[in-house]
Amino acid sequence: MRVRSLAAFVLFAASHAVVAAEEHSAMPVGDAAAGATKAAVCGACHGLDGNSTDPQYPKLAGQHADYTARHLALFKEGKRDNAIMAGFALPLSEQDMLDLGAHFATLTVQTGVADESMVATGQQLYRGGDAKRGIPACMGCHGPTGHGNPLVPYPSLAGQHATYTADMLRRFRDGAVYGDAEGNNLAMSAIAATLTDAEIEALASYLEGLHGG
């Protein structure tokens, strides 16, 4: 029953992805140069080059523009809970968010080093999933190099701090859903619910050392 339910969630997310991709071409675009100026305030936490040094703050360098803009909107609307980010996002206009997203997308993420003791487990889950438990391969959505899909958008995960990624996976496992029941997030909550703490740590470590393409 659980495997069938998980499959249904993934199918729902996939159908949502098709619609999102079809609508992508009609979306407004940001100005990366304008975003670079607006991003000055972001540097204290996320790094001047988008590569944060504190692992509790995500690296934004190389993240898809639409994904960054979308999550800034969720912070502003109170649909993603973070008091610090809500304060920064509140005064932003839609164009500001698009510009910031465009800016960070032009930057290069600095990959870390995976824990060798966890690589095998993390790689297996990311590339092959676990058919017996109905866990799909992460790369099915996030790509073989962890660079995601900008048309959906599925976020780029390659090089992200393991601490941050593990925290996000635990949040999904605990039922966190950002936005108004968006298919991608519902699927992530369903998938993360099947993962053990050790598997979450292994996936997060593997991704930190993965080079995006």
Coordinates of N, CA and C in Angstrom, one line a residue, residues 110-116 119 145-146 157-162 202-212:
Q110 N 30.6 26.1 -5.3 CA 31.8 25.5 -4.9 C 31.5 24.2 -4.2
T111 N 31.8 23.1 -4.8 CA 31.5 21.7 -4.3 C 32.4 21.4 -3.1
G112 N 31.8 20.6 -2.2 CA 32.6 20.2 -1.0 C 33.2 18.8 -1.2
V113 N 33.4 18.2 -0.1 CA 34.0 16.8 -0.1 C 33.1 15.9 0.6
A114 N 32.7 14.8 -0.1 CA 31.8 13.8 0.5 C 32.5 12.9 1.5
D115 N 31.8 12.5 2.5 CA 32.4 11.5 3.5 C 32.5 10.2 2.8
E116 N 33.7 9.6 2.7 CA 33.9 8.4 1.9 C 33.1 7.2 2.5
V119 N 29.6 7.5 0.9 CA 29.4 7.6 -0.5 C 28.6 6.5 -1.2
T145 N 23.9 14.7 -12.6 CA 24.9 15.5 -12.0 C 24.4 16.4 -10.9
G146 N 23.1 16.2 -10.5 CA 22.6 16.9 -9.4 C 22.2 18.4 -9.8
L157 N 21.1 20.5 -6.6 CA 21.5 20.0 -5.3 C 23.0 19.8 -5.2
A158 N 23.7 19.8 -6.3 CA 25.1 19.5 -6.3 C 25.9 20.5 -5.6
G159 N 26.8 20.1 -4.7 CA 27.7 21.0 -3.9 C 27.0 21.6 -2.7
Q160 N 25.8 21.4 -2.5 CA 25.1 22.1 -1.4 C 25.6 21.5 0.0
H161 N 25.7 22.3 1.0 CA 26.1 21.9 2.3 C 25.4 20.7 2.7
A162 N 26.1 19.6 3.2 CA 25.4 18.4 3.7 C 24.5 18.7 4.9
A202 N 23.7 10.2 4.5 CA 24.5 9.6 3.3 C 24.2 10.4 2.0
L203 N 22.9 10.6 1.8 CA 22.5 11.4 0.6 C 23.0 12.8 0.6
A204 N 22.9 13.4 1.8 CA 23.4 14.8 1.9 C 24.9 14.9 1.7
S205 N 25.6 14.0 2.2 CA 27.1 14.0 2.1 C 27.5 13.7 0.6
Y206 N 26.8 12.8 0.0 CA 27.1 12.5 -1.4 C 26.8 13.7 -2.3
L207 N 25.7 14.4 -2.0 CA 25.4 15.6 -2.8 C 26.4 16.7 -2.6
E208 N 26.9 16.8 -1.4 CA 27.9 17.9 -1.2 C 29.1 17.7 -2.1
G209 N 29.5 16.5 -2.3 CA 30.7 16.3 -3.2 C 30.4 16.1 -4.6
L210 N 29.1 16.2 -5.0 CA 28.7 16.0 -6.4 C 28.9 17.2 -7.2
H211 N 29.5 17.1 -8.4 CA 29.8 18.2 -9.3 C 28.7 18.3 -10.3
G212 N 28.0 19.5 -10.2 CA 26.9 19.7 -11.2 C 27.4 19.9 -12.6

